[in-house]
CSV table of C-alpha atoms in Angstrom, one decimal:
chain,number,residue,atom,x,y,z
A,80,ILE,CA,-13.4,7.8,0.1
A,81,LEU,CA,-10.8,6.2,2.3
A,82,ILE,CA,-10.3,2.4,2.1
A,83,VAL,CA,-8.6,1.0,5.1
A,84,CYS,CA,-6.7,-2.1,4.1
A,85,CYS,CA,-6.4,-4.6,7.0
A,86,SER,CA,-5.2,-8.1,7.6
A,87,GLU,CA,-6.0,-10.5,10.4
A,88,ARG,CA,-2.7,-11.2,12.0
A,89,LYS,CA,-1.4,-14.7,11.3
A,90,SER,CA,-4.9,-16.0,10.5
A,91,LEU,CA,-3.8,-18.6,7.9
A,92,VAL,CA,-1.6,-21.4,9.1
A,93,THR,CA,0.2,-21.4,5.7
A,94,HIS,CA,1.1,-17.7,6.2
A,95,TYR,CA,2.2,-18.3,9.7
A,96,ILE,CA,4.5,-21.2,8.8
A,97,ALA,CA,5.9,-19.5,5.7
A,98,GLU,CA,6.7,-16.4,7.7
A,99,LYS,CA,8.5,-18.4,10.3
A,100,MET,CA,10.4,-20.5,7.7
A,101,ILE,CA,11.4,-18.0,5.1
A,102,GLN,CA,10.8,-14.7,6.9
A,103,VAL,CA,8.3,-13.4,4.3
A,104,PRO,CA,5.2,-11.6,5.6
A,105,PHE,CA,2.7,-13.0,3.1
A,106,HIS,CA,-0.3,-11.4,4.8
A,107,ILE,CA,1.2,-8.0,4.1
A,108,ILE,CA,2.1,-9.0,0.5
A,109,ASP,CA,-1.5,-10.2,-0.1
A,110,ILE,CA,-2.9,-6.9,1.1
A,111,ALA,CA,-0.4,-5.0,-1.1
A,112,ILE,CA,-1.5,-7.0,-4.2
A,113,ALA,CA,-5.2,-6.5,-3.4
A,114,SER,CA,-4.6,-2.7,-2.8
A,115,GLU,CA,-2.8,-2.4,-6.2
A,116,HIS,CA,-5.8,-4.1,-7.9
A,117,ILE,CA,-8.1,-1.4,-6.3
A,118,VAL,CA,-5.7,1.3,-7.5
A,119,LEU,CA,-5.8,-0.1,-11.1
A,120,GLU,CA,-9.6,-0.4,-11.1
A,121,ALA,CA,-10.0,3.1,-9.7
A,122,GLU,CA,-7.9,4.4,-12.6
A,123,GLU,CA,-10.0,2.3,-15.1
A,124,LEU,CA,-13.1,4.0,-13.7
A,125,GLY,CA,-11.6,7.5,-14.1
A,126,LEU,CA,-10.7,8.0,-10.5
A,127,SER,CA,-7.4,8.8,-8.8
A,128,SER,CA,-5.9,7.3,-5.8
A,129,CYS,CA,-3.2,7.7,-3.3
A,130,TRP,CA,-1.5,5.1,-1.1
A,131,ILE,CA,-1.1,6.2,2.5
A,132,GLY,CA,1.3,4.4,4.8
A,133,TRP,CA,1.9,6.9,7.6
A,134,PHE,CA,-1.0,7.1,10.0
A,135,ASP,CA,-2.0,6.4,13.7
A,136,SER,CA,-3.2,2.8,13.5
A,137,LYS,CA,-4.5,2.8,17.1
A,138,LYS,CA,-6.7,5.8,16.5
A,139,ILE,CA,-8.0,4.5,13.2
A,140,ALA,CA,-8.7,1.1,14.8
A,141,LYS,CA,-10.6,2.7,17.6
A,142,ILE,CA,-12.7,4.9,15.3
A,143,LEU,CA,-13.6,2.1,13.0
A,144,GLY,CA,-13.9,-0.6,15.7
A,145,ILE,CA,-11.3,-2.8,14.1
A,146,PRO,CA,-10.5,-5.9,16.3
A,147,LYS,CA,-7.2,-6.0,18.1
A,148,ASN,CA,-6.1,-9.2,16.2
A,149,TRP,CA,-6.3,-7.2,12.9
A,150,GLY,CA,-3.6,-4.9,11.6
A,151,ILE,CA,-4.0,-1.9,9.4
A,152,ILE,CA,-1.6,-2.2,6.6
A,153,SER,CA,-2.3,0.8,4.5
A,154,ILE,CA,-5.0,3.3,3.5
A,155,LEU,CA,-6.1,4.1,0.0
A,156,ALA,CA,-7.6,7.5,-0.7
A,157,VAL,CA,-9.8,7.3,-3.9
A,158,GLY,CA,-11.7,10.1,-5.6
A,159,TYR,CA,-11.8,12.5,-8.5
A,160,LYS,CA,-8.7,14.5,-9.2
A,161,ASP,CA,-8.7,18.2,-9.4
A,162,ASP,CA,-8.2,19.0,-13.1
A,163,SER,CA,-7.0,22.5,-12.3
A,164,TYR,CA,-4.0,21.2,-10.3
A,165,ILE,CA,-0.7,21.4,-12.2
A,166,PRO,CA,2.1,19.5,-10.6
A,167,ARG,CA,5.5,21.1,-10.4
A,168,GLU,CA,8.0,20.0,-13.0
A,169,ARG,CA,10.4,17.4,-11.7
A,170,LYS,CA,14.0,17.2,-12.7
A,171,LEU,CA,14.8,13.6,-13.0
A,172,LEU,CA,18.3,12.1,-13.2
A,173,PRO,CA,19.2,10.1,-16.3
A,174,LEU,CA,18.9,6.3,-15.8
A,175,ASN,CA,22.7,5.9,-16.0
A,176,LYS,CA,23.0,8.0,-12.9
A,177,ILE,CA,20.6,5.9,-10.8
A,178,LEU,CA,21.1,2.4,-12.2
A,179,ASN,CA,24.2,0.3,-11.8
A,180,ILE,CA,24.0,-2.2,-14.6
A,181,LYS,CA,27.1,-4.1,-15.8
A,182,TYR,CA,26.9,-5.8,-19.2
């Protein structure tokens, strides 16, 4: 299934004020948190998921009849994984090559 994660633009006064005052888009953060809960629950139920952030929001809004004052933040694909799929082996850099921590 595909779950289209949407947010009504600037619907809450608190979100609107906070975004203007401290430049934090809380409506997007709220959708991201809710989406992650869906991902975690899907995993708990034995399902797999994939976050999709690159899509044509105008086409999707038209197909689904999403009002113009709503924005599509992301899409979650949720389903059963293909057990025969074997991902390629990834060569990861050691942490000391990607982190810059000074003690």
